[in-house]
Short mmCIF file of C-alpha atoms in Angstrom, two decimals:
data_model
loop_
_atom_site.label_atom_id
_atom_site.label_comp_id
_atom_site.label_asym_id
_atom_site.label_seq_id
_atom_site.Cartn_x
_atom_site.Cartn_y
_atom_site.Cartn_z
CA MET A 1 -135.51 14.02 140.90
CA VAL A 2 -135.70 10.54 139.65
CA GLU A 3 -136.84 8.03 141.72
CA VAL A 4 -136.71 4.84 140.68
CA ARG A 5 -139.27 2.03 142.24
CA GLY A 6 -139.02 -1.82 141.80
CA ASP A 7 -136.83 -3.98 140.09
CA GLY A 8 -138.01 -3.03 136.08
CA GLY A 9 -136.76 -4.53 133.19
CA GLN A 10 -133.61 -6.15 133.12
CA ASN A 11 -131.60 -2.88 131.08
CA PRO A 12 -128.68 -1.81 133.79
CA GLY A 13 -130.01 1.73 133.30
CA PRO A 14 -127.95 4.49 132.51
CA THR A 15 -124.19 4.56 133.74
CA ALA A 16 -121.48 6.86 133.20
CA ARG A 17 -120.58 6.16 129.93
CA ARG A 18 -123.78 6.58 128.72
CA ILE A 19 -124.78 9.85 130.30
CA VAL A 20 -121.60 11.00 128.86
CA LEU A 21 -122.70 10.73 125.78
CA GLY A 22 -126.48 11.58 126.13
CA SER A 23 -124.75 14.90 126.99
CA GLN A 24 -122.87 14.82 123.89
CA LEU A 25 -125.37 14.15 121.37
CA ARG A 26 -127.82 17.00 122.89
CA ARG A 27 -125.26 19.45 122.61
CA LEU A 28 -125.23 18.60 118.80
CA ARG A 29 -128.67 18.91 118.66
CA GLU A 30 -128.90 22.61 120.61
CA GLN A 31 -126.02 23.43 118.34
CA VAL A 32 -127.97 23.48 115.08
CA ASP A 33 -131.48 24.05 116.47
CA ILE A 34 -133.11 21.16 116.71
CA THR A 35 -136.17 20.46 119.00
CA ARG A 36 -136.75 16.96 120.76
CA ALA A 37 -139.43 15.85 118.55
CA ASP A 38 -137.76 16.27 115.35
CA ALA A 39 -134.74 13.98 116.25
CA GLY A 40 -137.33 12.20 117.58
CA TYR A 41 -139.15 11.71 113.81
CA HIS A 42 -135.68 11.14 112.40
CA ILE A 43 -135.05 8.28 114.21
CA ARG A 44 -138.81 6.88 113.60
CA GLY A 45 -138.68 7.44 117.58
CA SER A 46 -140.74 10.21 119.83
CA GLU A 47 -139.80 13.59 122.45
CA SER A 48 -139.53 11.57 125.41
CA LYS A 49 -137.15 8.67 124.00
CA ILE A 50 -134.47 11.66 122.52
CA SER A 51 -134.96 13.11 126.40
CA ARG A 52 -134.66 9.51 127.80
CA MET A 53 -131.28 8.63 125.27
CA GLU A 54 -130.23 12.30 126.61
CA LEU A 55 -130.14 11.93 130.17
CA GLY A 56 -128.70 8.35 129.45
CA ARG A 57 -131.97 6.34 131.04
CA VAL A 58 -132.04 3.83 128.16
CA GLY A 59 -129.22 1.98 126.39
CA PHE A 60 -128.35 3.28 122.50
CA LYS A 61 -128.36 1.54 119.27
CA GLU A 62 -125.70 2.11 116.92
CA ARG A 63 -128.38 3.04 113.93
CA ASP A 64 -130.54 5.65 116.01
CA VAL A 65 -127.13 7.80 116.97
CA ALA A 66 -125.74 7.71 113.24
CA ASP A 67 -129.11 8.80 111.82
CA LEU A 68 -128.93 11.45 114.69
CA LEU A 69 -124.99 12.20 113.81
CA THR A 70 -126.21 12.88 110.12
CA LEU A 71 -128.86 15.29 111.00
CA TYR A 72 -127.01 17.24 113.37
CA GLY A 73 -123.69 17.71 110.04
CA VAL A 74 -121.78 14.96 111.88
CA HIS A 75 -120.60 13.57 108.43
CA ASP A 76 -116.16 13.44 109.89
CA GLN A 77 -115.72 9.90 109.73
CA ILE A 78 -113.52 9.92 112.50
CA GLU A 79 -115.25 12.13 114.58
CA ARG A 80 -118.42 10.02 113.32
CA THR A 81 -116.46 6.79 114.47
CA GLN A 82 -116.00 8.02 117.88
CA PHE A 83 -119.50 8.12 118.45
CA LEU A 84 -120.11 4.61 117.45
CA ASP A 85 -117.32 3.70 119.78
CA MET A 86 -118.53 5.41 122.32
CA VAL A 87 -121.91 3.66 121.91
CA LYS A 88 -121.32 -0.35 121.99
CA GLN A 89 -118.65 1.11 125.75
CA SER A 90 -122.04 2.03 126.81
CA ASN A 91 -123.54 -0.55 126.49
CA GLU A 92 -121.23 -2.85 127.20
CA PRO A 93 -122.19 -4.84 130.88
CA GLY A 94 -119.93 -3.98 133.51
CA TRP A 95 -118.71 -6.34 136.16
CA TRP A 96 -121.55 -6.84 137.77
CA HIS A 97 -123.37 -7.84 134.89
CA ARG A 98 -123.17 -11.31 136.46
CA TYR A 99 -125.60 -10.72 139.54
CA SER A 100 -128.09 -9.14 137.47
CA ASP A 101 -130.41 -11.34 138.97
CA LEU A 102 -129.64 -10.42 142.59
CA MET A 103 -130.05 -6.07 141.85
CA PRO A 104 -132.99 -4.06 141.10
CA THR A 105 -132.66 -1.73 138.20
CA TRP A 106 -131.80 1.69 140.51
CA PHE A 107 -129.18 -0.32 142.15
CA HIS A 108 -127.91 -1.53 138.50
CA ASP A 109 -127.52 2.27 137.92
CA PHE A 110 -125.98 3.10 141.34
CA VAL A 111 -123.20 0.29 141.31
CA GLY A 112 -122.39 2.11 137.91
CA LEU A 113 -122.20 5.16 138.28
CA GLU A 114 -120.11 3.82 141.72
CA GLU A 115 -117.12 2.63 139.45
CA SER A 116 -117.61 5.83 137.35
CA ALA A 117 -116.93 8.59 140.99
CA ALA A 118 -113.66 10.30 141.93
CA ARG A 119 -115.66 11.41 144.88
CA ILE A 120 -117.56 9.21 147.09
CA GLN A 121 -118.73 11.00 149.80
CA THR A 122 -121.03 8.93 152.12
CA TYR A 123 -123.02 9.69 155.57
CA GLU A 124 -124.43 6.53 157.58
CA LEU A 125 -126.31 5.61 160.51
CA GLN A 126 -127.66 2.80 161.00
CA PHE A 127 -124.42 0.21 159.38
CA VAL A 128 -121.07 -0.11 158.51
CA PRO A 129 -120.94 1.40 155.04
CA GLY A 130 -120.74 -1.37 151.93
CA LEU A 131 -117.85 -0.69 150.91
CA LEU A 132 -115.80 -0.70 154.15
CA GLN A 133 -117.69 -3.93 155.43
CA THR A 134 -115.99 -7.26 156.14
CA GLU A 135 -116.96 -10.08 154.37
CA ALA A 136 -118.56 -11.39 158.04
CA TYR A 137 -120.26 -8.47 158.46
CA THR A 138 -122.10 -8.52 155.30
CA ARG A 139 -123.07 -12.19 155.81
CA MET A 140 -124.47 -11.21 158.49
CA LEU A 141 -126.79 -8.55 156.96
CA ALA A 142 -127.38 -10.38 154.34
CA SER A 143 -128.51 -13.25 156.13
CA ARG A 144 -130.47 -11.59 159.41
CA GLY A 145 -131.87 -9.32 156.52
CA ARG A 146 -133.28 -11.60 154.26
CA PRO A 147 -134.36 -14.88 156.08
CA GLU A 148 -135.97 -16.00 153.21
CA LEU A 149 -132.88 -16.33 151.45
CA ARG A 150 -131.03 -19.51 150.35
CA GLU A 151 -127.14 -20.22 151.04
CA ASP A 152 -126.42 -20.10 147.42
CA GLU A 153 -128.08 -16.80 147.76
CA ILE A 154 -126.17 -15.43 150.67
CA ASP A 155 -122.93 -16.04 148.68
CA ARG A 156 -123.46 -14.53 146.34
CA ARG A 157 -124.39 -11.11 148.01
CA VAL A 158 -121.77 -11.74 149.84
CA ALA A 159 -119.57 -11.89 146.97
CA LEU A 160 -121.29 -8.49 144.76
CA ARG A 161 -120.03 -6.42 147.81
CA MET A 162 -116.92 -7.93 148.19
CA SER A 163 -116.50 -7.73 144.69
CA ARG A 164 -117.76 -3.21 145.28
CA GLN A 165 -115.36 -2.72 147.00
CA LYS A 166 -111.60 -3.65 144.52
CA VAL A 167 -112.97 0.04 143.20
CA LEU A 168 -111.14 1.08 146.41
CA GLN A 169 -107.76 -0.66 145.26
CA ARG A 170 -107.28 0.77 141.45
CA LEU A 171 -104.24 2.92 140.94
CA ASP A 172 -107.35 5.47 140.43
CA ALA A 173 -109.77 5.03 143.05
CA PRO A 174 -111.73 6.95 144.32
CA LYS A 175 -111.84 9.31 147.32
CA LEU A 176 -114.24 7.58 149.95
CA TRP A 177 -115.07 10.16 152.83
CA VAL A 178 -117.46 8.21 155.44
CA VAL A 179 -119.20 9.86 158.15
CA ILE A 180 -120.54 6.94 160.49
CA ASP A 181 -123.51 7.50 163.18
CA GLU A 182 -121.48 6.22 166.81
CA SER A 183 -124.66 4.13 167.06
CA VAL A 184 -123.11 1.62 164.10
CA LEU A 185 -120.04 1.12 166.64
CA HIS A 186 -122.21 -0.36 168.80
CA ARG A 187 -124.60 -1.77 167.28
CA PRO A 188 -123.99 -5.97 168.02
CA ILE A 189 -123.68 -7.44 163.94
CA GLY A 190 -122.86 -10.27 164.44
CA GLY A 191 -121.73 -10.47 167.96
CA PRO A 192 -118.57 -9.57 169.51
CA ARG A 193 -116.50 -11.51 167.64
CA VAL A 194 -117.85 -10.12 163.95
CA LEU A 195 -117.80 -6.60 165.24
CA ARG A 196 -114.48 -6.42 166.78
CA GLU A 197 -113.08 -7.62 163.08
CA GLN A 198 -115.51 -5.66 161.45
CA ILE A 199 -114.05 -2.11 163.44
CA ASP A 200 -109.86 -3.40 163.11
CA HIS A 201 -110.82 -4.03 159.47
CA LEU A 202 -111.93 0.28 159.62
CA LEU A 203 -108.73 1.41 160.98
CA GLU A 204 -106.80 -0.58 158.80
CA MET A 205 -108.82 1.33 155.96
CA THR A 206 -108.66 4.46 157.42
CA ARG A 207 -104.47 4.22 156.74
CA LEU A 208 -104.80 4.31 153.05
CA PRO A 209 -104.49 8.05 152.21
CA ASN A 210 -108.23 7.47 150.04
CA ILE A 211 -110.42 6.78 152.45
CA THR A 212 -111.39 9.51 155.88
CA LEU A 213 -113.39 8.16 158.37
CA GLN A 214 -115.13 10.77 160.88
CA VAL A 215 -117.57 9.17 163.68
CA MET A 216 -120.75 11.19 164.59
CA PRO A 217 -121.20 11.78 168.24
CA TYR A 218 -124.07 10.36 169.88
CA PRO A 219 -124.67 14.25 171.05
CA LEU A 220 -125.11 15.68 167.42
CA SER A 221 -126.72 12.95 165.65
CA GLY A 222 -129.55 13.73 163.13
CA TYR A 223 -128.88 17.41 163.27
CA ALA A 224 -127.38 17.82 159.76
CA ALA A 225 -129.36 15.09 158.11
CA GLU A 226 -131.71 12.91 158.68
CA GLY A 227 -130.92 10.10 157.08
CA SER A 228 -128.09 7.77 155.59
CA PHE A 229 -127.34 9.02 152.04
CA THR A 230 -124.31 9.21 148.60
CA MET A 231 -123.17 11.80 147.23
CA LEU A 232 -121.04 10.92 144.12
CA ARG A 233 -118.91 13.61 142.42
CA PHE A 234 -117.10 12.90 138.90
CA THR A 235 -114.55 14.18 137.31
CA GLU A 236 -116.27 14.34 133.73
CA ALA A 237 -118.15 18.00 132.74
CA GLU A 238 -120.65 15.99 132.00
CA LEU A 239 -121.17 14.45 134.26
CA PRO A 240 -123.91 16.25 137.22
CA ASP A 241 -123.29 15.83 140.87
CA ILE A 242 -125.16 12.28 142.40
CA VAL A 243 -127.29 12.27 145.85
CA TYR A 244 -128.46 8.90 146.21
CA ILE A 245 -131.12 8.10 149.06
CA GLU A 246 -132.03 4.18 149.44
CA HIS A 247 -135.51 3.27 150.73
CA LEU A 248 -136.96 0.07 151.13
CA LEU A 249 -139.12 -0.32 147.69
CA GLY A 250 -136.27 1.88 145.43
CA ALA A 251 -134.24 4.39 145.64
CA ILE A 252 -133.45 8.72 144.50
CA PHE A 253 -131.33 9.23 142.59
CA LEU A 254 -130.99 13.65 142.82
CA ASP A 255 -129.15 15.51 140.68
CA ARG A 256 -130.73 19.27 140.10
CA VAL A 257 -128.55 22.08 141.04
CA ASP A 258 -130.28 23.16 143.97
CA GLU A 259 -130.96 19.68 145.15
CA ILE A 260 -126.02 19.04 145.17
CA GLU A 261 -126.69 22.72 146.72
CA ARG A 262 -128.52 21.45 149.69
CA TYR A 263 -126.32 18.25 149.95
CA SER A 264 -122.83 19.90 149.74
CA ARG A 265 -124.16 22.09 152.56
CA VAL A 266 -124.85 18.89 154.80
CA VAL A 267 -121.61 17.17 153.96
CA ASP A 268 -120.12 20.56 154.96
CA ARG A 269 -122.04 20.38 158.29
CA LEU A 270 -121.50 16.95 158.59
CA THR A 271 -117.58 17.71 158.54
CA VAL A 272 -117.37 20.03 161.39
CA ASP A 273 -120.01 18.19 163.77
CA ALA A 274 -118.36 15.54 163.47
CA GLU A 275 -115.25 13.40 165.01
CA THR A 276 -111.79 14.78 163.72
CA PRO A 277 -110.40 11.82 161.55
CA SER A 278 -107.75 11.12 163.82
CA ARG A 279 -110.64 11.24 166.83
CA SER A 280 -112.26 8.85 165.29
CA ARG A 281 -109.44 6.48 165.36
CA GLN A 282 -108.58 6.93 169.00
CA LEU A 283 -112.75 6.19 169.34
CA LEU A 284 -112.67 2.88 167.04
CA SER A 285 -109.37 1.58 168.91
CA LYS A 286 -111.41 2.66 172.38
CA ARG A 287 -114.68 0.80 171.00
CA ARG A 288 -112.55 -2.06 169.53
CA GLU A 289 -111.03 -2.82 173.54
CA GLU A 290 -114.53 -2.30 175.11
CA ILE A 291 -115.84 -5.29 173.04
#
């Protein structure tokens, strides 16, 4: 488990490409039986620096990677060029970089991983998940949740969330599976008009083949999971499944095998306990007419 608190520095943190690169460097090091301490000394660093590099939690310098490749016996120029190209790609800022002043470090990490996920599974107890929110719904959450924000700051926070949603419009869009608590449909965020439009949007989005939504009925709420979470799954073998849990002061990223197995069982339980996708659409339509 890795817990990230506060805003930290300006480094956007681990992205999927950094994790892949770090994993490959670890594999090369282990193949030649070199310790992290020796590798760190070779690049004028420390064992902890090598550990952070191999986990993808820091940016990479071309010089460091070139020196490590030499140490690990990688002399083929084509292979070395491929690795150094990966360094450049892993250090390229994502589209969300222009919102860096609004985003704490831990959320940089999440958005970077979300962009690369093949499957996104979310359980939400209070609000419509960010990837499925309308602009008006998002604006109400941003303005009511942070009353001290200026109007231009609210506008940019809304723009950030709308930009995140573009991941669902790509040709290689991830599969999005969402379970929302039934209370979400009754929480009057923004009043009747905003909530009605939000439910209309959910009905529209669930017509897409890559999006599945289920509603957790009141009688079963809170049994399978005590809080909201998101699980990200990837196609790359080097990328472990990751569970993301956000709290008031930061976020927790879980990636140990036992942690992922536990949450995978929770996901299975949620699927069983929640209404079916078809029944959930009926509940959405019924609730829409009640507003």
